[in-house]
PDB file of C-alpha atoms in Angstrom:
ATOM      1  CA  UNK A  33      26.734   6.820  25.423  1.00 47.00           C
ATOM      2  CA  UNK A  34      27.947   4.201  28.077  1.00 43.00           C
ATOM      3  CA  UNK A  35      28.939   0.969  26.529  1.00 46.00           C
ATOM      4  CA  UNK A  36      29.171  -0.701  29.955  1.00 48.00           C
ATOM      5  CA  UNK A  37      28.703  -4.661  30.292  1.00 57.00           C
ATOM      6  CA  UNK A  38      26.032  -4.870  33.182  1.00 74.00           C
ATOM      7  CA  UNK A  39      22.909  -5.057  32.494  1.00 85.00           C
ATOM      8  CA  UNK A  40      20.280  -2.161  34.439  1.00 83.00           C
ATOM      9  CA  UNK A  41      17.165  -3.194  35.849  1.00 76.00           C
ATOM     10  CA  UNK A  42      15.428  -0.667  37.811  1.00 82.00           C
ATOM     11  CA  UNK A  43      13.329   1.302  35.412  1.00 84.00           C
ATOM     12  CA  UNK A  44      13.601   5.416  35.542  1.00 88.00           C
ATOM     13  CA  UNK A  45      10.720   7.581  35.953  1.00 86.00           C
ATOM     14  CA  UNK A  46      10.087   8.154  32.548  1.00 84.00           C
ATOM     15  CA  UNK A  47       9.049   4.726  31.288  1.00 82.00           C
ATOM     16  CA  UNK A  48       6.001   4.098  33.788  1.00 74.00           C
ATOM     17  CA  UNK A  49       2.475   3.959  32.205  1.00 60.00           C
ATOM     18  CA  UNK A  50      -0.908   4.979  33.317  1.00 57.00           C
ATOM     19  CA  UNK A  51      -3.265   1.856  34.584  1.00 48.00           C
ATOM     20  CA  UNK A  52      -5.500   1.130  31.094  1.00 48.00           C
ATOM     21  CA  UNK A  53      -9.316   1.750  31.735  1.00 48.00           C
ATOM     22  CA  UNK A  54     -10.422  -2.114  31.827  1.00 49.00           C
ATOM     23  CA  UNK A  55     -13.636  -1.749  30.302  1.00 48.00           C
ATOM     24  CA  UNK A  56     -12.098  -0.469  26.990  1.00 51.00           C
ATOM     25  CA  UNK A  57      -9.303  -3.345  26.967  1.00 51.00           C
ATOM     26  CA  UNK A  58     -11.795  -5.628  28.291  1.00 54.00           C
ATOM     27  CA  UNK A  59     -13.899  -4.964  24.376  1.00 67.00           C
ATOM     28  CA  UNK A  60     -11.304  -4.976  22.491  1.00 71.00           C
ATOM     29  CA  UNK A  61      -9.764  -8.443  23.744  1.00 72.00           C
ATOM     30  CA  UNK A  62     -13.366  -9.972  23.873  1.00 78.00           C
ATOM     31  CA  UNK A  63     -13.448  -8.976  19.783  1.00 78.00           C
ATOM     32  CA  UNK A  64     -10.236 -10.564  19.175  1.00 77.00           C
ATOM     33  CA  UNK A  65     -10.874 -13.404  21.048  1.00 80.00           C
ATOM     34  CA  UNK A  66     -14.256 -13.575  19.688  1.00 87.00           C
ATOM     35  CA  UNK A  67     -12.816 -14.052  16.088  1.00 87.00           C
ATOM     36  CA  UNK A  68      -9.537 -15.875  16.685  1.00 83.00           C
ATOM     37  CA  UNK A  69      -7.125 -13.119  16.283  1.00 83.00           C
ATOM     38  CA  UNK A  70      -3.390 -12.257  17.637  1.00 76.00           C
ATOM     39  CA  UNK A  71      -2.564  -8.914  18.225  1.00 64.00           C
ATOM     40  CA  UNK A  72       1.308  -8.048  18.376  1.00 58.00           C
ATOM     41  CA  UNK A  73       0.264  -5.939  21.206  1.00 51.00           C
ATOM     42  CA  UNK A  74      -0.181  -8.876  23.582  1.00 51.00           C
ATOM     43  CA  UNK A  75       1.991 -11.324  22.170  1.00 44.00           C
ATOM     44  CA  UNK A  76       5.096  -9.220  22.306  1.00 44.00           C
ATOM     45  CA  UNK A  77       3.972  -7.400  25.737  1.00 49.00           C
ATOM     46  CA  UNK A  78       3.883  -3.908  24.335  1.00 54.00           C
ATOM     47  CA  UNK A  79       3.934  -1.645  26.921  1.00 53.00           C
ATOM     48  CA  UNK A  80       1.907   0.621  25.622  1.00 52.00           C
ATOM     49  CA  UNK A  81      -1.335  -2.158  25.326  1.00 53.00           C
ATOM     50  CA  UNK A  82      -3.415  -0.451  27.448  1.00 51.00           C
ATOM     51  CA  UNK A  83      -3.485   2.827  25.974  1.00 57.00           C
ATOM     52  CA  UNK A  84      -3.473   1.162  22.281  1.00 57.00           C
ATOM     53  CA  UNK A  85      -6.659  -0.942  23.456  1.00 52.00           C
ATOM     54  CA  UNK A  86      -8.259   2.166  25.329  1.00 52.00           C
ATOM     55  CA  UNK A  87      -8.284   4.014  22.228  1.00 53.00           C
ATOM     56  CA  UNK A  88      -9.553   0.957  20.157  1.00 48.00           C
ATOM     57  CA  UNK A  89      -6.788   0.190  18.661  1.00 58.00           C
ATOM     58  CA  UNK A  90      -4.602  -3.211  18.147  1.00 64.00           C
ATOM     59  CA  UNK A  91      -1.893  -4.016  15.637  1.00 79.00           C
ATOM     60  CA  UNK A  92      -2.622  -7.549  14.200  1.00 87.00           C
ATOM     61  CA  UNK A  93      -0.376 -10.245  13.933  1.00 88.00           C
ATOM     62  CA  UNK A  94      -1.082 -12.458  11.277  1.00 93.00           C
ATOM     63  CA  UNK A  95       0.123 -15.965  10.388  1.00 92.00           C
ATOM     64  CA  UNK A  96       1.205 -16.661  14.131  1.00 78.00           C
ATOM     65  CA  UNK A  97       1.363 -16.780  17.143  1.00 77.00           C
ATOM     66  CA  UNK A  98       4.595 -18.639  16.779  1.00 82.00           C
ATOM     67  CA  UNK A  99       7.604 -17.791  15.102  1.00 89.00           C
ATOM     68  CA  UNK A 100      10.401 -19.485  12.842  1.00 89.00           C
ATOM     69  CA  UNK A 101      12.975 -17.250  14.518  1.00 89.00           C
ATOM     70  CA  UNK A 102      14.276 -16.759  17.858  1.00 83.00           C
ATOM     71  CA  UNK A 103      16.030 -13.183  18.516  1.00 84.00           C
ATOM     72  CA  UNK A 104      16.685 -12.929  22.038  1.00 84.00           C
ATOM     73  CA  UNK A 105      15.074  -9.956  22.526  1.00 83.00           C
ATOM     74  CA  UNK A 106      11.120 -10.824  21.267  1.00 83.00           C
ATOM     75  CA  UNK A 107       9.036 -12.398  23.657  1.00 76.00           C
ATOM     76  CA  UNK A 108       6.453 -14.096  20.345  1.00 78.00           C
ATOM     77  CA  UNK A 109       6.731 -17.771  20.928  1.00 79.00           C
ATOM     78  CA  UNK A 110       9.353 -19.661  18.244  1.00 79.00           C
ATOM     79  CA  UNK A 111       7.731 -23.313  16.454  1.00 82.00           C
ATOM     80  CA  UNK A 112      10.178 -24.596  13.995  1.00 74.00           C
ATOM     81  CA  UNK A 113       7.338 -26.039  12.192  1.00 78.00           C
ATOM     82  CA  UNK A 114       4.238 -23.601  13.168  1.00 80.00           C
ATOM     83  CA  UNK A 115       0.525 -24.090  12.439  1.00 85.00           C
ATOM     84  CA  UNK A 116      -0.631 -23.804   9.004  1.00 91.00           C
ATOM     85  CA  UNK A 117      -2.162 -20.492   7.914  1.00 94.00           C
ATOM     86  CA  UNK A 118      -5.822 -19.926   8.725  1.00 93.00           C
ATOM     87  CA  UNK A 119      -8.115 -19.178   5.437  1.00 95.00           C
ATOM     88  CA  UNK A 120     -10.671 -17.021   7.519  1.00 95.00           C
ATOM     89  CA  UNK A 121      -7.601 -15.051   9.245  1.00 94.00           C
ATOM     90  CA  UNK A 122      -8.618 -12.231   6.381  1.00 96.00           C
ATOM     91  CA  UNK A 123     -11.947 -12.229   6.274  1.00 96.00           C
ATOM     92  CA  UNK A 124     -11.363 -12.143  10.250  1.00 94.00           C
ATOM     93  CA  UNK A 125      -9.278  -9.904  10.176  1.00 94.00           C
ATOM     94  CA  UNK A 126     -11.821  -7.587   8.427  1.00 95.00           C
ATOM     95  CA  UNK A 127     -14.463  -7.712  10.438  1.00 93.00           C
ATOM     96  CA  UNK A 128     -12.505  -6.700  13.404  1.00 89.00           C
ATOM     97  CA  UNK A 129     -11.406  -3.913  11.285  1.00 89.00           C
ATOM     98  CA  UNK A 130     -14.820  -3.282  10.940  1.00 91.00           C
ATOM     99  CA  UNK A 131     -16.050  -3.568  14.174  1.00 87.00           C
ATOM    100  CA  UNK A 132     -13.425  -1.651  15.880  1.00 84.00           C
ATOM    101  CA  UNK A 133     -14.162   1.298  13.168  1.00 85.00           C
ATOM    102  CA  UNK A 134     -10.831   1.889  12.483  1.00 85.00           C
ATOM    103  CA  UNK A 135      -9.463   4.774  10.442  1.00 85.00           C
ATOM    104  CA  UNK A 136      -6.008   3.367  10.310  1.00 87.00           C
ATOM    105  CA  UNK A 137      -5.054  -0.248  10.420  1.00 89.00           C
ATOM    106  CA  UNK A 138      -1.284  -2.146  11.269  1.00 89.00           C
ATOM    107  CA  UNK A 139      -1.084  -5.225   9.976  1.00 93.00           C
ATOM    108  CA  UNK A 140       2.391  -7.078  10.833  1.00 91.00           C
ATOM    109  CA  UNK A 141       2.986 -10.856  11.315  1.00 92.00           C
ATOM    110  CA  UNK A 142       5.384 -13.241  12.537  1.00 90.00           C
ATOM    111  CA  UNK A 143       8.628 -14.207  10.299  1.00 91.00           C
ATOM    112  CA  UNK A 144       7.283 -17.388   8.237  1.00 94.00           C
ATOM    113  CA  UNK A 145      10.419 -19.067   6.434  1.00 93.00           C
ATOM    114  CA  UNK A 146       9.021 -22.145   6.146  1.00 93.00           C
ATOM    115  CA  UNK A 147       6.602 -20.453   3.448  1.00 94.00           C
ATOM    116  CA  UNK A 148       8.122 -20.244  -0.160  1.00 95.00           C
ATOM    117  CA  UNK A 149       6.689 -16.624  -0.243  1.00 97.00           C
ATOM    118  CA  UNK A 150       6.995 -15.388   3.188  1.00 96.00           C
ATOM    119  CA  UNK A 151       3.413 -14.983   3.999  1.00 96.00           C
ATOM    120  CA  UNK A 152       3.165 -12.470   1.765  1.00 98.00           C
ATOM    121  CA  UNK A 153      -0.023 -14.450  -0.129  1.00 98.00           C
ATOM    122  CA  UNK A 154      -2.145 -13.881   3.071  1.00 98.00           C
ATOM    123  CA  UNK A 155      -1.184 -10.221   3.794  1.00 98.00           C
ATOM    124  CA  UNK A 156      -2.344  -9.702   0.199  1.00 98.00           C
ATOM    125  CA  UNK A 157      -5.292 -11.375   0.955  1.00 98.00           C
ATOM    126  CA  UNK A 158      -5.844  -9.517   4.119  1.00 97.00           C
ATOM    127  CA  UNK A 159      -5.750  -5.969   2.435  1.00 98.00           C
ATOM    128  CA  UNK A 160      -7.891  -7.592  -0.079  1.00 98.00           C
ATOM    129  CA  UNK A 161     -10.705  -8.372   2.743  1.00 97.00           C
ATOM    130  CA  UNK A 162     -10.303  -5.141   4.482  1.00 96.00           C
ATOM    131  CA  UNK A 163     -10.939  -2.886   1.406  1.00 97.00           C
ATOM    132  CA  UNK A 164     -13.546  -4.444   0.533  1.00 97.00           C
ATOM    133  CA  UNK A 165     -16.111  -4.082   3.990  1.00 96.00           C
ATOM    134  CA  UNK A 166     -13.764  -0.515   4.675  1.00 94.00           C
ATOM    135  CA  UNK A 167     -12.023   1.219   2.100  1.00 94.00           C
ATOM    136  CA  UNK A 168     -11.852   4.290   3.583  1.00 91.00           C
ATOM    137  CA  UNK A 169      -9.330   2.665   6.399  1.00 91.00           C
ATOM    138  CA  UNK A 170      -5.461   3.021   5.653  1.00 91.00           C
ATOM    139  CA  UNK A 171      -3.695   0.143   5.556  1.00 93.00           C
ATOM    140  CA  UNK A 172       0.102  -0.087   7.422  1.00 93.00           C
ATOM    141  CA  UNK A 173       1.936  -2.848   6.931  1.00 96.00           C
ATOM    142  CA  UNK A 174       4.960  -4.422   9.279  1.00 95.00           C
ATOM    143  CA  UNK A 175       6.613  -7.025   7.165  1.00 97.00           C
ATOM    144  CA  UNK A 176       9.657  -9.294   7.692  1.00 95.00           C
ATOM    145  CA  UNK A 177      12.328  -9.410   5.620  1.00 96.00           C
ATOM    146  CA  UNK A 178      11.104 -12.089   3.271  1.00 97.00           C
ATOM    147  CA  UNK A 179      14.579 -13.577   3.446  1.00 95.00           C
ATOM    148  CA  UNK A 180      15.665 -11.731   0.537  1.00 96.00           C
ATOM    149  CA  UNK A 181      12.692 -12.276  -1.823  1.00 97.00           C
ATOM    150  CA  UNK A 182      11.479  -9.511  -3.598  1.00 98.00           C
ATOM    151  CA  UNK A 183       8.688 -11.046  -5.957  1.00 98.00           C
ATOM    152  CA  UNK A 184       7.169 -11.831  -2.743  1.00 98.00           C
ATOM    153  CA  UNK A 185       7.508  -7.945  -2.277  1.00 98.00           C
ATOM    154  CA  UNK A 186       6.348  -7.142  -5.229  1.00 98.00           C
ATOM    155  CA  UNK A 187       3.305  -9.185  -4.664  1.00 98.00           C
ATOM    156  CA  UNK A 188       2.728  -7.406  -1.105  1.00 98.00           C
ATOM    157  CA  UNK A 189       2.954  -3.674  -3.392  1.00 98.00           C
ATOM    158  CA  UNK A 190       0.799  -4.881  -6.072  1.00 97.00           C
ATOM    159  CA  UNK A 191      -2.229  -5.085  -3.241  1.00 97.00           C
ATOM    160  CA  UNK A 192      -1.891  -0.852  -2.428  1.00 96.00           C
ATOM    161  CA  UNK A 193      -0.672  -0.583   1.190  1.00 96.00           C
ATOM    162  CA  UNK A 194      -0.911   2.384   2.322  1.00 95.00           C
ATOM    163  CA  UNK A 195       2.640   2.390   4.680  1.00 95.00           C
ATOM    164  CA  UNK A 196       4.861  -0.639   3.973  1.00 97.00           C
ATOM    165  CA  UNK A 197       7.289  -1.003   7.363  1.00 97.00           C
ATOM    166  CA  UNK A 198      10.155  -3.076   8.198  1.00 97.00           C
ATOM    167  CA  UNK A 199      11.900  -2.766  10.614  1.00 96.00           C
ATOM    168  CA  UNK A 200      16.118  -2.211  10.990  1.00 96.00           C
ATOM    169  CA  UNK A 201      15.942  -3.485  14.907  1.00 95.00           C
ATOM    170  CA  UNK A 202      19.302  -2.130  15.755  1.00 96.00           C
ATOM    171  CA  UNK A 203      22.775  -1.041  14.661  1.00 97.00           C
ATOM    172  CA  UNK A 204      24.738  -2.986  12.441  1.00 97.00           C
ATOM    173  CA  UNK A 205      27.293  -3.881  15.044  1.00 97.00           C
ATOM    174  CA  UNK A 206      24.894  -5.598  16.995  1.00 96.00           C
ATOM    175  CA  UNK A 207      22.980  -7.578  14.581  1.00 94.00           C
ATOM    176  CA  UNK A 208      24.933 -11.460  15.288  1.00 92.00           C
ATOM    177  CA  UNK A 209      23.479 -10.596  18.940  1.00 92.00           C
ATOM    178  CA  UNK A 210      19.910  -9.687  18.749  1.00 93.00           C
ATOM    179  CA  UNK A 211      19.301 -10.563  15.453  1.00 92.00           C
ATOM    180  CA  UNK A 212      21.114 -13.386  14.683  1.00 90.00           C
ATOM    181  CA  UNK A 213      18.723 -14.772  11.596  1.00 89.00           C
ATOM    182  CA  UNK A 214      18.325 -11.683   9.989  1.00 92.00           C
ATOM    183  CA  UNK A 215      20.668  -9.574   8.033  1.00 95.00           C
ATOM    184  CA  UNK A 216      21.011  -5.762   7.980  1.00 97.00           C
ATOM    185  CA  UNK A 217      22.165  -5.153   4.915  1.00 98.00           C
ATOM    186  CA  UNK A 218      19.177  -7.317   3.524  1.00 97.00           C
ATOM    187  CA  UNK A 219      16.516  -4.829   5.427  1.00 97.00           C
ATOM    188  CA  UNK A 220      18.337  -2.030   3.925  1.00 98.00           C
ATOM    189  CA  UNK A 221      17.645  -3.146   0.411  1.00 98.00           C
ATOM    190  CA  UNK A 222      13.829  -4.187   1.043  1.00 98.00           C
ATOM    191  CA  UNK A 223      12.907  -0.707   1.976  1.00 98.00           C
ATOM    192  CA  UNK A 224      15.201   0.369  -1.385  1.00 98.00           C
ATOM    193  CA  UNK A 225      13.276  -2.214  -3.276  1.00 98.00           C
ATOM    194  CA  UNK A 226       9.796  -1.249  -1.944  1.00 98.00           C
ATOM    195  CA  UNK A 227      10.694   2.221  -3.325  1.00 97.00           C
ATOM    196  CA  UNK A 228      12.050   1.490  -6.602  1.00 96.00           C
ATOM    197  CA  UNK A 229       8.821  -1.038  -6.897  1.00 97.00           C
ATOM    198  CA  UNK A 230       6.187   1.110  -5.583  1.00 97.00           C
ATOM    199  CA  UNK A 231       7.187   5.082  -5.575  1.00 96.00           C
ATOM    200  CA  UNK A 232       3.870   6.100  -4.067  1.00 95.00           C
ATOM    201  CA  UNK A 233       4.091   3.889  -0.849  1.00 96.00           C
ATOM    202  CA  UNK A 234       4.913   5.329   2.307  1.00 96.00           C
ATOM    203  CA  UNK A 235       8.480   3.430   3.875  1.00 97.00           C
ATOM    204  CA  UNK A 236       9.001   3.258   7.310  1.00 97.00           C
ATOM    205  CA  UNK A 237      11.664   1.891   9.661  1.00 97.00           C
ATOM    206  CA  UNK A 238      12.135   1.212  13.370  1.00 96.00           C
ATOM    207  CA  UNK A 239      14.807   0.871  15.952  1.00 97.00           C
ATOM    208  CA  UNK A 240      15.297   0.110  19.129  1.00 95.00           C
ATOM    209  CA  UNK A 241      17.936   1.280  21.699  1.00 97.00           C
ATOM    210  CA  UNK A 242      19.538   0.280  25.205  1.00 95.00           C
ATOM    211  CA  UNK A 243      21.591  -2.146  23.858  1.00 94.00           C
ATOM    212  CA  UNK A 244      25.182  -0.054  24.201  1.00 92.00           C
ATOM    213  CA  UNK A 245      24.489   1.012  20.826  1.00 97.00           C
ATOM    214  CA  UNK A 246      26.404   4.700  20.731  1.00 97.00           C
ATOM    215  CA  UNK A 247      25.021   7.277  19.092  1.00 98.00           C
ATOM    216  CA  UNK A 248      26.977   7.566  16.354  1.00 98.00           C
ATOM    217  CA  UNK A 249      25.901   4.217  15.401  1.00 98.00           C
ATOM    218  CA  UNK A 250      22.327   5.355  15.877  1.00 98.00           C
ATOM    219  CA  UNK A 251      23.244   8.545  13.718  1.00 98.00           C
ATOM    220  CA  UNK A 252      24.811   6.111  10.980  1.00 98.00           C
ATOM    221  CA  UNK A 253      21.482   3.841  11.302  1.00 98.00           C
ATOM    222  CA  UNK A 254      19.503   6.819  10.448  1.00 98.00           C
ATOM    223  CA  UNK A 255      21.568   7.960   7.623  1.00 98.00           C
ATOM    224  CA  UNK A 256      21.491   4.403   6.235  1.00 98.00           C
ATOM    225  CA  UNK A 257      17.544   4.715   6.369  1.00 98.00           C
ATOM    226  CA  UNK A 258      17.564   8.171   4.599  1.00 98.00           C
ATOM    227  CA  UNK A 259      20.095   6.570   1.749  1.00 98.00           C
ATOM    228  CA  UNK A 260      17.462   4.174   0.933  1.00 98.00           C
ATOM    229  CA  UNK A 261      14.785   6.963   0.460  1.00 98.00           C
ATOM    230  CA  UNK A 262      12.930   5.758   3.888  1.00 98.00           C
ATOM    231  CA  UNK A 263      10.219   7.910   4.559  1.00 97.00           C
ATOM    232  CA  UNK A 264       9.410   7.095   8.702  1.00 96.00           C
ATOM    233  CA  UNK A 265      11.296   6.309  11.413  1.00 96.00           C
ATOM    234  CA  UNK A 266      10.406   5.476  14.900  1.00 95.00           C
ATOM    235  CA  UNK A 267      12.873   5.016  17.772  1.00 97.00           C
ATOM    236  CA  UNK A 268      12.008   3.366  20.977  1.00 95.00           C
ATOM    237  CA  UNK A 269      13.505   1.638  24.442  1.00 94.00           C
ATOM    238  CA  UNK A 270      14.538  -1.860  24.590  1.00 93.00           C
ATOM    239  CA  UNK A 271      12.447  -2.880  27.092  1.00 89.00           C
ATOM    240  CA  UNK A 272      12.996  -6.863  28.592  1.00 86.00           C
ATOM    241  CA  UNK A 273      10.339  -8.937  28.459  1.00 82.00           C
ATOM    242  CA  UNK A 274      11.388 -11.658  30.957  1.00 83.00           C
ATOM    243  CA  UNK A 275      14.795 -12.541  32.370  1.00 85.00           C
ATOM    244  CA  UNK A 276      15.056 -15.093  29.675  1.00 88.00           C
ATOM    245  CA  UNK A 277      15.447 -12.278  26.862  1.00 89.00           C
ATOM    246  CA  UNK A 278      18.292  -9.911  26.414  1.00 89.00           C
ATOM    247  CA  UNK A 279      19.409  -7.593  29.298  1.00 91.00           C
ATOM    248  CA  UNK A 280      19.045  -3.928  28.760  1.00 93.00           C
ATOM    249  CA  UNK A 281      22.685  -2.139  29.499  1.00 93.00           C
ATOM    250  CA  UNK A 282      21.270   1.299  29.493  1.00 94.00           C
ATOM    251  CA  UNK A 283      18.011   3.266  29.560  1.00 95.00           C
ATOM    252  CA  UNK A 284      18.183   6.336  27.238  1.00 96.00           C
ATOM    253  CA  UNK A 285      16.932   9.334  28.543  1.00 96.00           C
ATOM    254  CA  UNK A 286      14.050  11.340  26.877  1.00 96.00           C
ATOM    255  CA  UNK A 287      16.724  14.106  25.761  1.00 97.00           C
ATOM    256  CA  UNK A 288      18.367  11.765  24.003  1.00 97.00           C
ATOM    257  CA  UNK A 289      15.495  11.097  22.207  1.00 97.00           C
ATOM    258  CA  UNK A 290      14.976  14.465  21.795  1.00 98.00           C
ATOM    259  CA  UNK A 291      18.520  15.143  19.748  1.00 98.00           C
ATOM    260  CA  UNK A 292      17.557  11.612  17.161  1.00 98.00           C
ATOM    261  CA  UNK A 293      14.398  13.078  16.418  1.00 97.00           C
ATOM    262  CA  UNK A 294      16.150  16.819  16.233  1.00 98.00           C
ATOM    263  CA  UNK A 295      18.485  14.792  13.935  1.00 98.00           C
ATOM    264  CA  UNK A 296      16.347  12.774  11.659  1.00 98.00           C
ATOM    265  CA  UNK A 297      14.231  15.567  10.534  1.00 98.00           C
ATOM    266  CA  UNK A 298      16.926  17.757   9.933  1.00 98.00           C
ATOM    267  CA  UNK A 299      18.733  14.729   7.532  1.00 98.00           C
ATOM    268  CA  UNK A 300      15.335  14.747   5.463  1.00 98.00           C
ATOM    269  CA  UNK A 301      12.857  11.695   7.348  1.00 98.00           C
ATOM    270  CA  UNK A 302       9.278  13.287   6.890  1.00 96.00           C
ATOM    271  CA  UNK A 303       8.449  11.525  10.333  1.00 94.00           C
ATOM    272  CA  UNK A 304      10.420  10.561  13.163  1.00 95.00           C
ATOM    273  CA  UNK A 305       8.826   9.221  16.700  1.00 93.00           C
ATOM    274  CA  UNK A 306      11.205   9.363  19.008  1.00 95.00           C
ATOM    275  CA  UNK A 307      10.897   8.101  22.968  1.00 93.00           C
ATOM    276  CA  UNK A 308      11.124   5.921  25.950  1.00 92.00           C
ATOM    277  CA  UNK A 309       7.393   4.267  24.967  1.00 88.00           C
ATOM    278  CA  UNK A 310       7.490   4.592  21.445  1.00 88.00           C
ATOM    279  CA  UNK A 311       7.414   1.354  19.351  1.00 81.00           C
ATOM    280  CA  UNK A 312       6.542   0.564  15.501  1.00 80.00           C
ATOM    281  CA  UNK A 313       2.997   1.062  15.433  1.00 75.00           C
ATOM    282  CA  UNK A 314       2.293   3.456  18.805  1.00 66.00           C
ATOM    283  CA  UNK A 315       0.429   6.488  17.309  1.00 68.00           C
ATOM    284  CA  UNK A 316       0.441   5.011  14.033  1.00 71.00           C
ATOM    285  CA  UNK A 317      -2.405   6.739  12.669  1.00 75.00           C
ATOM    286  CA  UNK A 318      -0.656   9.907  12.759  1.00 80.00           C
ATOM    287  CA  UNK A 319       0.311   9.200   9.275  1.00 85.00           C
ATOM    288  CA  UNK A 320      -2.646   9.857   8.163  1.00 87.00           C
ATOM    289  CA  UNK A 321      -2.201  13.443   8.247  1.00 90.00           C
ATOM    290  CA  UNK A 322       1.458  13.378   7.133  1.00 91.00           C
ATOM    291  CA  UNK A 323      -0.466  11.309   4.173  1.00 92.00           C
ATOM    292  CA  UNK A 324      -2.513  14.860   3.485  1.00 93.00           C
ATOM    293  CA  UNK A 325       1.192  16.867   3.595  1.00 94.00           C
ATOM    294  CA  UNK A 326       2.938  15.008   1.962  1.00 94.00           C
ATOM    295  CA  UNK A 327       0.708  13.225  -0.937  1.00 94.00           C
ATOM    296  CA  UNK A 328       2.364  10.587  -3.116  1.00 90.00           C
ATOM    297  CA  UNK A 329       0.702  10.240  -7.094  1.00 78.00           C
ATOM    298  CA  UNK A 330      -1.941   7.430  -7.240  1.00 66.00           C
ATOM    299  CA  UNK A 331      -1.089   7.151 -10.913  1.00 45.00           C
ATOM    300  CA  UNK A 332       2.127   5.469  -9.882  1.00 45.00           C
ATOM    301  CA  UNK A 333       0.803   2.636  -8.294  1.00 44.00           C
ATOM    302  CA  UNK A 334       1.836  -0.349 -10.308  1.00 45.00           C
ATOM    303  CA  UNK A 335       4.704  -1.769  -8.968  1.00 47.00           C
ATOM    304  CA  UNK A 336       6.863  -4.131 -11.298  1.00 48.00           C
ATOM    305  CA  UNK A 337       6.903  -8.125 -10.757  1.00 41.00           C
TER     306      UNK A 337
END
């Protein structure tokens, strides 16, 4: 893959969406708005919103808008010192659930490392509210990395998600430039933690590409994931959110795509979403089927503290 220093600007064919149907984004927005909520979806400028929303839809972002980091490449808002956490966010949170009627749920949230625990308290609370007006719905979760803590981990298993997700980001070589506060050795050992706490869950992992990233680094990021026993991995364009954010040196054509997903299944991932558009939670109730292929003992769920 080219490694060249100039960034590209002019998007290719392959990364242009269809117009949303308003009247279907228009409901959605008026629910979240209606009960206070942020959706990663709008807050990160997802370019797959409109289809997400069309198809009712939204992956919530708890704990935020704002966030205690600043990689260069997220467009979520950074406070140093951000707003305290809401009390009604769950039970909010639930009732959109609810209302929406969803089957499958993501749940992610900004990084909170001004908390001693993370956040991880109110995503326990927030599977705790969900299960309770819809326990049918599967619950996804897209956590940070905690900055290392794993009792706050163990408290997130302890409450049953169904999918717990964090994701890599990029190749190891380029973590001091888009993700300067984070560490990837450290994201590496939550997924291995979240298996050796909670055998049952479902781990999944995401990366993003365009960054001069070769693919032999992408090929080593895969076979890091698979060494850690991660279950699900999604690989998607770097897209730039405004020209204050990180350039994009390359945009990787669908082939490409193509040969990591060709590769990932063949090295043992039970999942891999590979493309242009695809981002953590795009199609994310797919795994509700690979749930039915590939069931995991509920006898096992009792993760260690």
């Amino acid at each position: 893959m080219d490694r060249q220093n100039r960034n590209v600007t002019v998007k290719p064919d392959w990364l242009r969406v269809k117009a949303p149907q308003q009247q279907r984004v228009g409901s959605v927005k008026a629910i979240l708005r209606d009960l206070g909520l942020n959706t990663v979806c709008e807050e990160a400028s997802c370019p797959n919103i409109g289809e997400c929303f069309h198809n009712g839809t939204a992956t919530f972002l708890i704990m935020g808008p704002a966030c205690t980091r600043a990689c260069p490449y997220c467009d979520i808002d950074f406070e140093k010192r951000p707003q305290a956490l809401d009390p009604l966010e769950p039970l909010n949170l639930a009732e959109a659930v609810s209302r929406l009627g969803l089957a499958h749920v993501v749940i992610t949230s900004v990084n909170r490392d001004d908390l001693h625990d993370g956040g991880a308290a109110q995503f326990v609370r927030s599977i705790d509210a969900i299960r309770k007006v819809s326990p049918q719905t599967t619950i996804e979760l897209l956590i940070p990395d905690l900055c290392g803590n794993w009792d706050a981990l163990a408290a997130i298993l302890r409450a049953e998600p169904d999918v717990l997700n964090h994701n890599t980001e990029t190749v190891s070589r380029l973590y001091r430039r888009v993700r300067p506060q984070g560490d990837y050795r450290r994201s590496l050992d939550l997924l291995q933690a979240a298996r050796q706490l909670a055998p049952w869950v479902y781990t999944k992992s995401g990366i993003m590409v365009g960054w001069d990233e070769t693919d032999a680094e992408v090929r080593q990021v895969m076979r890091d994931l698979r060494a850690v026993d991660c279950d699900i991995l999604t690989v998607g364009q770097y897209l730039q959110p405004t020209q204050k954010h990180l350039g994009v040196r390359q945009f990787v054509t669908p082939e490409q795509f193509a040969t990591w997903q060709a590769y990932g299944e063949e090295i043992g991932f039970l999942q891999v979403v590979s493309s242009p558009l695809t981002r953590s939670s795009y199609h994310a109730e797919q795994v509700r089927s690979l749930m039915e292929r590939y069931p995991r003992a509920k006898a096992s769920r009792s993760p260690n503290t």
